[in-house]
JSON list of C-alpha atoms in Angstrom, two decimals:
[
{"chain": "A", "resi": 1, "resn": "UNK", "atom": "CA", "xyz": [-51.14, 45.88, -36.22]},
{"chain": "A", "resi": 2, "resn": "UNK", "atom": "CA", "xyz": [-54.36, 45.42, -34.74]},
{"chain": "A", "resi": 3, "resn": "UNK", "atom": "CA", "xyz": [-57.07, 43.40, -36.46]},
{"chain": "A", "resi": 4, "resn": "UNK", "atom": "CA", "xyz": [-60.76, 42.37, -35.81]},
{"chain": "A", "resi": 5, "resn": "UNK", "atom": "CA", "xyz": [-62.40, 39.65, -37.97]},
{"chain": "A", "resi": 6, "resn": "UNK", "atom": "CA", "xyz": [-66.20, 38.20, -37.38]},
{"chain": "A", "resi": 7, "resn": "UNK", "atom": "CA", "xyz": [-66.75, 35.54, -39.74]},
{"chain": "A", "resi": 8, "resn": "UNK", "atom": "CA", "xyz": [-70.09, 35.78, -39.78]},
{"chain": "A", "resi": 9, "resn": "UNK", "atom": "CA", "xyz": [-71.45, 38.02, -42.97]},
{"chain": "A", "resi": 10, "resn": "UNK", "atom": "CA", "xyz": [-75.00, 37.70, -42.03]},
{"chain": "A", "resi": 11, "resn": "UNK", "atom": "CA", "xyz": [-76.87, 35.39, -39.64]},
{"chain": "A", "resi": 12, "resn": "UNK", "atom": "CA", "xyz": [-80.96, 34.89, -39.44]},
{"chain": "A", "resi": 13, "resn": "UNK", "atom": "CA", "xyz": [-82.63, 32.82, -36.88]},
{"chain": "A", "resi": 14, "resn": "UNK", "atom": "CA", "xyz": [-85.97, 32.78, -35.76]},
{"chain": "A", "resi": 15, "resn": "UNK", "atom": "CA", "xyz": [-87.18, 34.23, -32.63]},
{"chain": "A", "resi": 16, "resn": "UNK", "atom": "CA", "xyz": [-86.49, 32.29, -29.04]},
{"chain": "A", "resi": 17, "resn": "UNK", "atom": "CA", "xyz": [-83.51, 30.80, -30.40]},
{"chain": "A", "resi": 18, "resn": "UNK", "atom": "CA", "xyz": [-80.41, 31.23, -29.28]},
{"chain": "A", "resi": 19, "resn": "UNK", "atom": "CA", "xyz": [-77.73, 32.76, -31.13]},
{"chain": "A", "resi": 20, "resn": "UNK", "atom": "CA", "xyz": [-74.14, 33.12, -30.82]},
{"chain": "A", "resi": 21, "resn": "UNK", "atom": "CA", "xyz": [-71.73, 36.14, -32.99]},
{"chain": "A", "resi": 22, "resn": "UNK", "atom": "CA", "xyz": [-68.28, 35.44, -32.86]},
{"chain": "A", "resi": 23, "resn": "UNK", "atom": "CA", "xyz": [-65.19, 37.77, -32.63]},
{"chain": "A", "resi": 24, "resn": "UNK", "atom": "CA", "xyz": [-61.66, 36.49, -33.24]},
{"chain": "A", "resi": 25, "resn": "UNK", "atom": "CA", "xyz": [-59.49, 39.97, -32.57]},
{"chain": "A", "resi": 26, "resn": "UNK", "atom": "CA", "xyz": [-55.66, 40.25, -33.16]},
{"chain": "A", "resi": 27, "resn": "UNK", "atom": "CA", "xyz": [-53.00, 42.74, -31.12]},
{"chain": "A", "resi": 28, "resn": "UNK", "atom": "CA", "xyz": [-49.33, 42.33, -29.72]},
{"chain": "A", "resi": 29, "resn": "UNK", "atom": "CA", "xyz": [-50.50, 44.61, -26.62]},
{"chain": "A", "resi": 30, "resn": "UNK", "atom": "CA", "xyz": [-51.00, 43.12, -23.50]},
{"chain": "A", "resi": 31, "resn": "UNK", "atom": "CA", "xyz": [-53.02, 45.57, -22.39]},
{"chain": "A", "resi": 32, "resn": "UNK", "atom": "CA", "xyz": [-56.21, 46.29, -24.76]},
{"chain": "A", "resi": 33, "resn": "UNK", "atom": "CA", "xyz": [-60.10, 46.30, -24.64]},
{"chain": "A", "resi": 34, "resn": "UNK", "atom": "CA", "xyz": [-62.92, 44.74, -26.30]},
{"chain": "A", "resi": 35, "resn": "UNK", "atom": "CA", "xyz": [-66.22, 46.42, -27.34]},
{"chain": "A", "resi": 36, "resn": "UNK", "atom": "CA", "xyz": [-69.46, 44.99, -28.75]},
{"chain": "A", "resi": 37, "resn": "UNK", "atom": "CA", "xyz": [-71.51, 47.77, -30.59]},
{"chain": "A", "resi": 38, "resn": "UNK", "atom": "CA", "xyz": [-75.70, 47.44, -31.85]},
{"chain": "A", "resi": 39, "resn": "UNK", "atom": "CA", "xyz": [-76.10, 49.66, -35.42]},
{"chain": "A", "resi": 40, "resn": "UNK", "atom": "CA", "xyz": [-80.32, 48.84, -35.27]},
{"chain": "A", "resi": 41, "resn": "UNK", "atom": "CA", "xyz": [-81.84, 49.55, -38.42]},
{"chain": "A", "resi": 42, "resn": "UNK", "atom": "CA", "xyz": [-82.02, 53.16, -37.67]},
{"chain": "A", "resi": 43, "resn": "UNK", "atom": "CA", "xyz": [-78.38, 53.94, -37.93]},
{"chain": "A", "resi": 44, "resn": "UNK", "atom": "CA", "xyz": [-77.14, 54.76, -34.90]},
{"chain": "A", "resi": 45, "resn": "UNK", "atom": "CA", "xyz": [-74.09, 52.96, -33.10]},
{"chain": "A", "resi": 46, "resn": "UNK", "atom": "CA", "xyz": [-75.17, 51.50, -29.42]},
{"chain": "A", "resi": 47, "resn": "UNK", "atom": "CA", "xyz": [-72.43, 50.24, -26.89]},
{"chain": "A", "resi": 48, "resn": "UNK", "atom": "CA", "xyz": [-73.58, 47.05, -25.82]},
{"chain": "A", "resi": 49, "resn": "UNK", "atom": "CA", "xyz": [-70.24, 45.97, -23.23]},
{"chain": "A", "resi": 50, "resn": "UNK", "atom": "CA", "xyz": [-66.59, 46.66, -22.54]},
{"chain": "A", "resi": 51, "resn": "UNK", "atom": "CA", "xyz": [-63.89, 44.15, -21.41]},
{"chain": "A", "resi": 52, "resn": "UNK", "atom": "CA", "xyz": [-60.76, 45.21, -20.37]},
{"chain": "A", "resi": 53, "resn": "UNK", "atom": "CA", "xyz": [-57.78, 42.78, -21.35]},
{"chain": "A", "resi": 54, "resn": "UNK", "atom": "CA", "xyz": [-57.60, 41.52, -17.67]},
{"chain": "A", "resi": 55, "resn": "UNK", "atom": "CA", "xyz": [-60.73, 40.85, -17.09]},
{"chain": "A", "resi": 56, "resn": "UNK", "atom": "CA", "xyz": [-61.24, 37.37, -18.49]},
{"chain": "A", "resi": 57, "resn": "UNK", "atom": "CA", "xyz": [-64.86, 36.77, -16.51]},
{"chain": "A", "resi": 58, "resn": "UNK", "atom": "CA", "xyz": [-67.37, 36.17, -18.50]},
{"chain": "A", "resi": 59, "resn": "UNK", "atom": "CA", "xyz": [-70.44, 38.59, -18.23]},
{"chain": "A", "resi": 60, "resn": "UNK", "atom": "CA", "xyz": [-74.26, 38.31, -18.75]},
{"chain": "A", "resi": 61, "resn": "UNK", "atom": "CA", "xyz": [-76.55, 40.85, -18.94]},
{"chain": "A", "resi": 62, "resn": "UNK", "atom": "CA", "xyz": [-80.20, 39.93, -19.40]},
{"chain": "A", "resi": 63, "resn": "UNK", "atom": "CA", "xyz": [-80.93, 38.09, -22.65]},
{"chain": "A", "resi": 64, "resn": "UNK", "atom": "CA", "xyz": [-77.07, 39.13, -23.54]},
{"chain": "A", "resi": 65, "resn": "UNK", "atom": "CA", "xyz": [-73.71, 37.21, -22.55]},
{"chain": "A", "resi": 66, "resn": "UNK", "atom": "CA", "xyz": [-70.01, 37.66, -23.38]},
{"chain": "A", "resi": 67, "resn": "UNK", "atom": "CA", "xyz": [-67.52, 34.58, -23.32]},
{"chain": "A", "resi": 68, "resn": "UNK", "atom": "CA", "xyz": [-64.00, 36.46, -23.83]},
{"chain": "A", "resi": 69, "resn": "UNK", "atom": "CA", "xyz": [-60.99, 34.04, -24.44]},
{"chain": "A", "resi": 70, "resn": "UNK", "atom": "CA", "xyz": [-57.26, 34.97, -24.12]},
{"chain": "A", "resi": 71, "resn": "UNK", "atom": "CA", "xyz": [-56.52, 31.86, -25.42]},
{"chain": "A", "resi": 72, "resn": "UNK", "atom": "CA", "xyz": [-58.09, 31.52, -28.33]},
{"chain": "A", "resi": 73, "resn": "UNK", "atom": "CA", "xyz": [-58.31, 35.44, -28.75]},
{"chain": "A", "resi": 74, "resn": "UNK", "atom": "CA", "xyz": [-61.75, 35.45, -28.94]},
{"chain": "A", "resi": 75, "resn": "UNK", "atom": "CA", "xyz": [-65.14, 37.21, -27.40]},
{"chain": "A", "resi": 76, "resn": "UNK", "atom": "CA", "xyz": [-68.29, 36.09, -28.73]},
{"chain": "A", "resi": 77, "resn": "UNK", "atom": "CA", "xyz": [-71.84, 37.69, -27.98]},
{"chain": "A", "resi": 78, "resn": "UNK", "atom": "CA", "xyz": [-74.24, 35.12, -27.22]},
{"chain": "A", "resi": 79, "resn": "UNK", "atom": "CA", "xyz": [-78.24, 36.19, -27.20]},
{"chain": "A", "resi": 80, "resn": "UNK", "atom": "CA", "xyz": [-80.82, 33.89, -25.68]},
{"chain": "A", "resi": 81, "resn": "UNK", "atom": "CA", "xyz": [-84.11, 33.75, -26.85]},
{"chain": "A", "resi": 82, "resn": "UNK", "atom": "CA", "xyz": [-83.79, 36.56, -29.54]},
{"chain": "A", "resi": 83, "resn": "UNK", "atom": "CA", "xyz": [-86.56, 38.53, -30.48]},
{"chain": "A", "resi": 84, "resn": "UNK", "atom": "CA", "xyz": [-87.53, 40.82, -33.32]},
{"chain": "A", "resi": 85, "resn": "UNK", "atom": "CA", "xyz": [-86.28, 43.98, -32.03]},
{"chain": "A", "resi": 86, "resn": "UNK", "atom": "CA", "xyz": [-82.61, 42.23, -31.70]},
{"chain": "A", "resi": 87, "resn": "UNK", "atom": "CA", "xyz": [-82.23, 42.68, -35.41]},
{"chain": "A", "resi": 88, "resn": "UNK", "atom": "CA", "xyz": [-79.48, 44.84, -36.48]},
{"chain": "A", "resi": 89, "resn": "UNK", "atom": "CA", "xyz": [-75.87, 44.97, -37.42]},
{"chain": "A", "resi": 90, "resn": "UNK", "atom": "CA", "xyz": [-73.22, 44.14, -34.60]},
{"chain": "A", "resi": 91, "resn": "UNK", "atom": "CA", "xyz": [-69.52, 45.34, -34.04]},
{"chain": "A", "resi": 92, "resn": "UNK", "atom": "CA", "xyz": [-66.82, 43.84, -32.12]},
{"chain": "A", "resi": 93, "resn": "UNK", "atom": "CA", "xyz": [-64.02, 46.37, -32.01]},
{"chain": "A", "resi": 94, "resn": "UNK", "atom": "CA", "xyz": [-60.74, 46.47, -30.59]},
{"chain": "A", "resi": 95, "resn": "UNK", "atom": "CA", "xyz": [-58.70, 49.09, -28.69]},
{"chain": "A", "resi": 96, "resn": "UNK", "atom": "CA", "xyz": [-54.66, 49.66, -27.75]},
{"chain": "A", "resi": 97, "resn": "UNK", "atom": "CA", "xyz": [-52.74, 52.15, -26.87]},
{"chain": "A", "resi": 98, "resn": "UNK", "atom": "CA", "xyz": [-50.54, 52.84, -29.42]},
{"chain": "A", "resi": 99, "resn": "UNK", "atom": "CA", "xyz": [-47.16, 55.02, -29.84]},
{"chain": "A", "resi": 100, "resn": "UNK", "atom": "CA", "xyz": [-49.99, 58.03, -30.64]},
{"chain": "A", "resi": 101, "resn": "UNK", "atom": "CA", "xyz": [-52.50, 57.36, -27.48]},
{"chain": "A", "resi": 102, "resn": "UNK", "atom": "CA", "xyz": [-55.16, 55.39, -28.84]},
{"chain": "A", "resi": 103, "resn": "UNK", "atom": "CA", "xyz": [-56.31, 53.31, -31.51]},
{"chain": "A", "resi": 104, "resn": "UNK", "atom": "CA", "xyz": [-60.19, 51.80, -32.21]},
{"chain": "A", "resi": 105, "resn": "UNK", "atom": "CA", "xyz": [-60.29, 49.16, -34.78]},
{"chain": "A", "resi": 106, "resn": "UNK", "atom": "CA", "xyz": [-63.62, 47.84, -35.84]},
{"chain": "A", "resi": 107, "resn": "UNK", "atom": "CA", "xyz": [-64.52, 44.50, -37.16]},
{"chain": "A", "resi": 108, "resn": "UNK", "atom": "CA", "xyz": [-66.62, 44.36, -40.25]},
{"chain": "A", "resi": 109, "resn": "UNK", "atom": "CA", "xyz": [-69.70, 43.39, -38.22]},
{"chain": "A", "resi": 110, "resn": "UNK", "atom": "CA", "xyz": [-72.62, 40.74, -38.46]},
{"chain": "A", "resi": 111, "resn": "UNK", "atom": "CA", "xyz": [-75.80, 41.51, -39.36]},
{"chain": "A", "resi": 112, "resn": "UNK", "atom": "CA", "xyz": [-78.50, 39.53, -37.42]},
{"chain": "A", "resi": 113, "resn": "UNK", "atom": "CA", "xyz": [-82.15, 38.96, -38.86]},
{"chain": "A", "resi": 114, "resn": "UNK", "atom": "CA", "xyz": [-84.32, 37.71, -36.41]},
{"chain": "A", "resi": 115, "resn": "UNK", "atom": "CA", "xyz": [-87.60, 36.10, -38.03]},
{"chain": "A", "resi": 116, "resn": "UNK", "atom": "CA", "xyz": [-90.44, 36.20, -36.31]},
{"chain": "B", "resi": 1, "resn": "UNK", "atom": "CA", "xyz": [-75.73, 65.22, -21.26]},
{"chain": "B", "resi": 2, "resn": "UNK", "atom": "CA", "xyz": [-76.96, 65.52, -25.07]},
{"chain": "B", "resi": 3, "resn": "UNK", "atom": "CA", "xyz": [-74.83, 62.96, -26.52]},
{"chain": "B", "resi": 4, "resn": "UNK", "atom": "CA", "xyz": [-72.93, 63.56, -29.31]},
{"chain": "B", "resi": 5, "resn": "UNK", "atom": "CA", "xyz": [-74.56, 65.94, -31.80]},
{"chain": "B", "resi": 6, "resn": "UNK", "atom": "CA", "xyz": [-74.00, 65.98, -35.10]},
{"chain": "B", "resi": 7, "resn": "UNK", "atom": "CA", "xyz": [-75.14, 68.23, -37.55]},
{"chain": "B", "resi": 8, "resn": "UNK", "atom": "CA", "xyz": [-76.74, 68.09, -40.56]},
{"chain": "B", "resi": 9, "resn": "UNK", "atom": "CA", "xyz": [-78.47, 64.85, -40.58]},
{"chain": "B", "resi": 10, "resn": "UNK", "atom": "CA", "xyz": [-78.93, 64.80, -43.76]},
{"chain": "B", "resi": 11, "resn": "UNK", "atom": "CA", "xyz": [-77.03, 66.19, -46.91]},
{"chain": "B", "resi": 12, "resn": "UNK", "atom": "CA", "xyz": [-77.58, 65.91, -50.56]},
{"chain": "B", "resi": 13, "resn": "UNK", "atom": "CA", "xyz": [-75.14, 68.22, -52.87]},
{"chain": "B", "resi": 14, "resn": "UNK", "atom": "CA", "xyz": [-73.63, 67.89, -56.44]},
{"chain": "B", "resi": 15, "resn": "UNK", "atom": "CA", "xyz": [-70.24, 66.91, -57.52]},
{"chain": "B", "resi": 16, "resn": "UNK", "atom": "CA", "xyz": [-68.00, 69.09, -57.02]},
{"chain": "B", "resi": 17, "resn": "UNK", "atom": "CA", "xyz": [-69.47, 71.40, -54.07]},
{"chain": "B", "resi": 18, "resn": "UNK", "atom": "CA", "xyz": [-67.88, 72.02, -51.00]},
{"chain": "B", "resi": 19, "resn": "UNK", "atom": "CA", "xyz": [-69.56, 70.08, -47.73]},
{"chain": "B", "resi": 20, "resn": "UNK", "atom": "CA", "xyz": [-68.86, 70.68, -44.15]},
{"chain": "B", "resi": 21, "resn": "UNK", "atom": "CA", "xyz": [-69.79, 68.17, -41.63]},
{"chain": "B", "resi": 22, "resn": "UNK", "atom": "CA", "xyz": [-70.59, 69.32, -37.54]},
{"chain": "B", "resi": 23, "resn": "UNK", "atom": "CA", "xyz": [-69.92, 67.92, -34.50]},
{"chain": "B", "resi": 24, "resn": "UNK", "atom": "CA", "xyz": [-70.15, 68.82, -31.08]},
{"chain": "B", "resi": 25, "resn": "UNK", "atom": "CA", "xyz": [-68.61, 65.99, -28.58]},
{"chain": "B", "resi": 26, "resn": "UNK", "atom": "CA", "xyz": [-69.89, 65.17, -25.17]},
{"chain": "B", "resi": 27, "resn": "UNK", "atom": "CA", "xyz": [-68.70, 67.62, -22.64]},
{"chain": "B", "resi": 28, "resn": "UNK", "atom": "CA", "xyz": [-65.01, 66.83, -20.85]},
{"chain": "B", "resi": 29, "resn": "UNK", "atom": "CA", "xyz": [-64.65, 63.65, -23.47]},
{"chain": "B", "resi": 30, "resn": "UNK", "atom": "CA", "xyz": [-60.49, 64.74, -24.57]},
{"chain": "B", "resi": 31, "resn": "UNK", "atom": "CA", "xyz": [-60.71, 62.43, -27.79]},
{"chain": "B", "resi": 32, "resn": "UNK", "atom": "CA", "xyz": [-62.58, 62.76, -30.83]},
{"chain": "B", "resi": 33, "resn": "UNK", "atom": "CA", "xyz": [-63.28, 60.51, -33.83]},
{"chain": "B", "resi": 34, "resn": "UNK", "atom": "CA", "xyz": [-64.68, 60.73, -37.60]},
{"chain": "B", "resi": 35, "resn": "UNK", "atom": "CA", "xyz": [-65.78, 57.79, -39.06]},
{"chain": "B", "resi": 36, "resn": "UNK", "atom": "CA", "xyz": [-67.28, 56.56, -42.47]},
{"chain": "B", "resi": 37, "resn": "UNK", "atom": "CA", "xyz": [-69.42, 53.74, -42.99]},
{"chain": "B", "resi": 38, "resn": "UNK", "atom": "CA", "xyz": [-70.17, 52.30, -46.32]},
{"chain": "B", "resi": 39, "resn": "UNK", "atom": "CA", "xyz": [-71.64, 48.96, -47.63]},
{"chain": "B", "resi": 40, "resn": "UNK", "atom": "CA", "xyz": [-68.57, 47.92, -48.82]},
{"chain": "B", "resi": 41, "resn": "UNK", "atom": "CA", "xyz": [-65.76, 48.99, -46.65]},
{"chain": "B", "resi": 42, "resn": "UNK", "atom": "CA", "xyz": [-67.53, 49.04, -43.47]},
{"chain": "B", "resi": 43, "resn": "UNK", "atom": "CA", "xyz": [-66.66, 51.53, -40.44]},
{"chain": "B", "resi": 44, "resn": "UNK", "atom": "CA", "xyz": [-63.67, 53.36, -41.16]},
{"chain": "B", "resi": 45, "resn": "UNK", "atom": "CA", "xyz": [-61.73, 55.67, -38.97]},
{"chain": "B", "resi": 46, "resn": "UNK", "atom": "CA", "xyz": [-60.43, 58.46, -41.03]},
{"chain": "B", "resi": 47, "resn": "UNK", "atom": "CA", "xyz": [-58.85, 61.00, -38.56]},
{"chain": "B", "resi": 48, "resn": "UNK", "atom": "CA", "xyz": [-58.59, 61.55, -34.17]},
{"chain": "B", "resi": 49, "resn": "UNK", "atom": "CA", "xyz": [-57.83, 64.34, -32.09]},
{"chain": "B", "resi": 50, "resn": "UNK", "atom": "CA", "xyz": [-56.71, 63.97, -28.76]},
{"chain": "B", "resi": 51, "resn": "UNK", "atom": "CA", "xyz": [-56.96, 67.82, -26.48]},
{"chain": "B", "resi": 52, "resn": "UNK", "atom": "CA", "xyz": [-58.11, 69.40, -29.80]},
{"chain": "B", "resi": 53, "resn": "UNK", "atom": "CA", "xyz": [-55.18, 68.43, -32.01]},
{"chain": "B", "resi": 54, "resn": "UNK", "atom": "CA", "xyz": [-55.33, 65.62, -34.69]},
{"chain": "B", "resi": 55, "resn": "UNK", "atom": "CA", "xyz": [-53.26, 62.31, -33.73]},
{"chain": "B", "resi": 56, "resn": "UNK", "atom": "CA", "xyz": [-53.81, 60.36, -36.30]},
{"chain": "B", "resi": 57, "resn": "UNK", "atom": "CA", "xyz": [-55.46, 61.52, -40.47]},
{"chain": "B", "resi": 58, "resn": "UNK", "atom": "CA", "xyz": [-53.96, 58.28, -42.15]},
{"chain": "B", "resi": 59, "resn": "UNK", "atom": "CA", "xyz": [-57.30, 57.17, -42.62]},
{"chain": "B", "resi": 60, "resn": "UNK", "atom": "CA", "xyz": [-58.90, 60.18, -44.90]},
{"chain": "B", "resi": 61, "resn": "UNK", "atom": "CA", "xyz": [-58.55, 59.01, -48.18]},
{"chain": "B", "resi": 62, "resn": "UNK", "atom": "CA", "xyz": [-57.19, 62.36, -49.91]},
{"chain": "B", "resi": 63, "resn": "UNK", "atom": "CA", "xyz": [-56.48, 65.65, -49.82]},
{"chain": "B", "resi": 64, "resn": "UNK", "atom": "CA", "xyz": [-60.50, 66.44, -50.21]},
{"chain": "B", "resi": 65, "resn": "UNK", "atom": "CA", "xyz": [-61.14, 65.48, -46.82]},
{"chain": "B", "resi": 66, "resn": "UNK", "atom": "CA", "xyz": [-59.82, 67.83, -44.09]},
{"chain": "B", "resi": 67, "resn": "UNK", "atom": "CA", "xyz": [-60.42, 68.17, -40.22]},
{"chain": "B", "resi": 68, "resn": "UNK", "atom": "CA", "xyz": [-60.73, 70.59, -37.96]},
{"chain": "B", "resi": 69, "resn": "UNK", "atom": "CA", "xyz": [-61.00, 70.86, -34.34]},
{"chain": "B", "resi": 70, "resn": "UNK", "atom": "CA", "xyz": [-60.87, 74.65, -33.73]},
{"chain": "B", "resi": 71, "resn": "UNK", "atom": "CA", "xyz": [-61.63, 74.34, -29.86]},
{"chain": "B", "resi": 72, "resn": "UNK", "atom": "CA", "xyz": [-62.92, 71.66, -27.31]},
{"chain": "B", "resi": 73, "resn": "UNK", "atom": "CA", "xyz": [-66.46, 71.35, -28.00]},
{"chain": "B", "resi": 74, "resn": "UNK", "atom": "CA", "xyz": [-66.26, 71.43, -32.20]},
{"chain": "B", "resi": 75, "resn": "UNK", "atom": "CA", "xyz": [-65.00, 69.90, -34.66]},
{"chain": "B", "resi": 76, "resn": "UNK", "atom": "CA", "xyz": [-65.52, 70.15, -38.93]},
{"chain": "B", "resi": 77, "resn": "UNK", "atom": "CA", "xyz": [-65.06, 67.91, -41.67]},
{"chain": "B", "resi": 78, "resn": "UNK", "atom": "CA", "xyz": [-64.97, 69.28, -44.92]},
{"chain": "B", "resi": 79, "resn": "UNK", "atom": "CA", "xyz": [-64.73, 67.28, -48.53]},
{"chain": "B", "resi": 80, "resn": "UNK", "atom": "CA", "xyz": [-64.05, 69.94, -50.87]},
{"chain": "B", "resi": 81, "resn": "UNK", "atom": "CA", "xyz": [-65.09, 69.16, -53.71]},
{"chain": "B", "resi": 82, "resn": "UNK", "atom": "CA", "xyz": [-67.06, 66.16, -53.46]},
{"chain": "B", "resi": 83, "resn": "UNK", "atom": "CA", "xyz": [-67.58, 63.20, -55.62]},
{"chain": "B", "resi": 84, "resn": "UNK", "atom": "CA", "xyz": [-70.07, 60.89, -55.57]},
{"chain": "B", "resi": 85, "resn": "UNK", "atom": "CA", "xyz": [-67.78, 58.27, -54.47]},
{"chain": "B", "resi": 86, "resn": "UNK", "atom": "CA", "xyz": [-67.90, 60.35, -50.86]},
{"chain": "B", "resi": 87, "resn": "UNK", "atom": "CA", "xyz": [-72.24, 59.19, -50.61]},
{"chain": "B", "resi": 88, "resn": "UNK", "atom": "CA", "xyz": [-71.54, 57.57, -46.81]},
{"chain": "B", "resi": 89, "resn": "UNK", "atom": "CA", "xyz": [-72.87, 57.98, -42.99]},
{"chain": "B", "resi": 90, "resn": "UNK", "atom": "CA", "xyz": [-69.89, 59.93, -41.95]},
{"chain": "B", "resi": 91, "resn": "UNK", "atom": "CA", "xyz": [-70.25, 59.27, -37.54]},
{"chain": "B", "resi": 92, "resn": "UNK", "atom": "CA", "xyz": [-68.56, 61.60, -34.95]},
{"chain": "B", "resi": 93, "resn": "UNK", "atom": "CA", "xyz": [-67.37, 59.84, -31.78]},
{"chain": "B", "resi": 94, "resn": "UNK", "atom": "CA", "xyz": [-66.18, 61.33, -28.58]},
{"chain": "B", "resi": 95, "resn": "UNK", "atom": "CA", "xyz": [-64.95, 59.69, -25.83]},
{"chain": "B", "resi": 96, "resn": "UNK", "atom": "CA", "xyz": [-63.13, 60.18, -21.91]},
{"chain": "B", "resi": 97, "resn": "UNK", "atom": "CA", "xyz": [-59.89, 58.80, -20.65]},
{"chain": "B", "resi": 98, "resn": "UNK", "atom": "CA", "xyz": [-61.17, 58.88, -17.11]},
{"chain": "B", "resi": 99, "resn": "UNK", "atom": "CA", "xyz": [-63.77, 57.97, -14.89]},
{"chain": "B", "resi": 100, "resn": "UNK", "atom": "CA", "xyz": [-66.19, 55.12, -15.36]},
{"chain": "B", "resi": 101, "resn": "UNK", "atom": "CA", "xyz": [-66.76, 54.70, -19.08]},
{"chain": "B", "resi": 102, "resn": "UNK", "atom": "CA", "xyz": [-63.15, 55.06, -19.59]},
{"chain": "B", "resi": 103, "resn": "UNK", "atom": "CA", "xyz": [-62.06, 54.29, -23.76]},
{"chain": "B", "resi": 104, "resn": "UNK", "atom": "CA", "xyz": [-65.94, 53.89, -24.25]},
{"chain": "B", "resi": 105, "resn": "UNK", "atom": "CA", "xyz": [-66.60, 55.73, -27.74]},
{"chain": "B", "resi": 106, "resn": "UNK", "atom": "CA", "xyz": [-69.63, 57.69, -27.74]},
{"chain": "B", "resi": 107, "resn": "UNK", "atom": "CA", "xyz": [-70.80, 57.76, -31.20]},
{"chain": "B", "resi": 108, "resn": "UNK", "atom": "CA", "xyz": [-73.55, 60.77, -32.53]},
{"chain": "B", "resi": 109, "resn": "UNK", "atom": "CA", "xyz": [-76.53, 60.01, -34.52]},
{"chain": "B", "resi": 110, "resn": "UNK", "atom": "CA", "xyz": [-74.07, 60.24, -37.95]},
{"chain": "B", "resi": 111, "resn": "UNK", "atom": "CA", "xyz": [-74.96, 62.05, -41.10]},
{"chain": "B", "resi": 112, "resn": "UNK", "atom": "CA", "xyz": [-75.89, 60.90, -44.31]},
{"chain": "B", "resi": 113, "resn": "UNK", "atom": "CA", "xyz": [-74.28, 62.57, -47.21]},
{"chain": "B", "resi": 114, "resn": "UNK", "atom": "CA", "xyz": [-75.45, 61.54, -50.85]},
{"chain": "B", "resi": 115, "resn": "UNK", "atom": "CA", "xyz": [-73.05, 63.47, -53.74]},
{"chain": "B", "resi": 116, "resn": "UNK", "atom": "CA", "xyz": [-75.58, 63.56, -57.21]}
]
């Protein structure tokens, strides 16, 4: 069975620091990916990145960075220098292919309050 | 594209009526999803379809939640009747099996349903 965990309930820091949310997922496939999803206050669900199972580089994307980890089955979300309008819940979810097609497994998500 | 659309926004009903939740996937996306998202259990998938027909329904929690997914570009979910237990964002999610945002999920804007 697939599982997501992110230890992290809630999380505040204040703006312009760094902060890192951490994802430990769990899968027997070999072959899976890895998602990172933004719920802002208003509700909706924003993809933020996807990392395929073979694809082990690390990526950055502005203020935003991924560090995914075979090894330690992890793929933390790292922001730098926050700011206000990075406040909101985020996912790390997991996806196989199982005997069906698919299967999307979410993890319970972290909900980041950035102070200004 | 439009995005995943999901209609009505908002609902408010009594016990015991009959809802019906809409949603209208992204056009040529061959999967789609229904979640539910509560405070305490989080984002959970209740039922998939893959080409139209439903994969997966382990997740809806009774018989008073049903799916449909009469053609392509629709797809219903009913709670009849409803209990206030059922108050939730219930989000659609299409997604594609091809091309470039291959196994991204595509989530709609969700609706809120409160059960008096």
């Amino acid at each position: 069975a697939q599982k997501v965990t992110q230890a992290q309930t809630e999380i505040s820091v204040v703006e312009k620091e760094d902060v890192t949310l951490d994802c430990v997922y769990e899968t027997r496939d070999t072959t899976y990916y890895l998602f990172w999803y933004k719920q802002p206050p208003s509700g909706e669900l924003v993809f933020l990145i996807r990392r395929n199972s073979f694809d082990e580089q690390n990526e950055i994307s502005g203020r935003y960075s991924w560090n995914f980890q075979k090894s330690t089955s992890s793929f933390n979300f790292t922001i730098t220098a926050s700011q206000v309008v990075d406040s909101a819940v985020y996912f790390c979810a997991l996806s196989v292919r199982d005997n069906y097609g698919q299967n999307f497994v979410f993890g319970p998500g972290t909900r980041l309050s950035v102070l200004p | 594209d439009a995005g995943v659309i999901q209609s009505p926004r908002h609902e408010v009903t009594e016990m015991g009526q009959e809802v019906t939740l809409r949603c209208k996937p992204i056009s040529g996306h061959d999967y789609l999803f229904w979640y539910r998202q509560t405070m305490m259990r989080g984002l959970e998938l209740l039922i998939y379809f893959n080409n139209n027909v439903p994969i997966d329904d382990s997740g809806m929690p009774e018989d008073r939640f049903s799916a449909k997914m009469p053609n392509a570009s629709f797809s219903t979910l009913k709670i009849q009747p409803s209990e206030p237990r059922d108050s939730a964002v219930y989000f659609c999610a299409s997604k594609s099996t091809s091309g470039s945002s291959y196994n991204e999920q595509f989530f709609g804007p969700g609706t809120r349903l409160t059960v008096l």
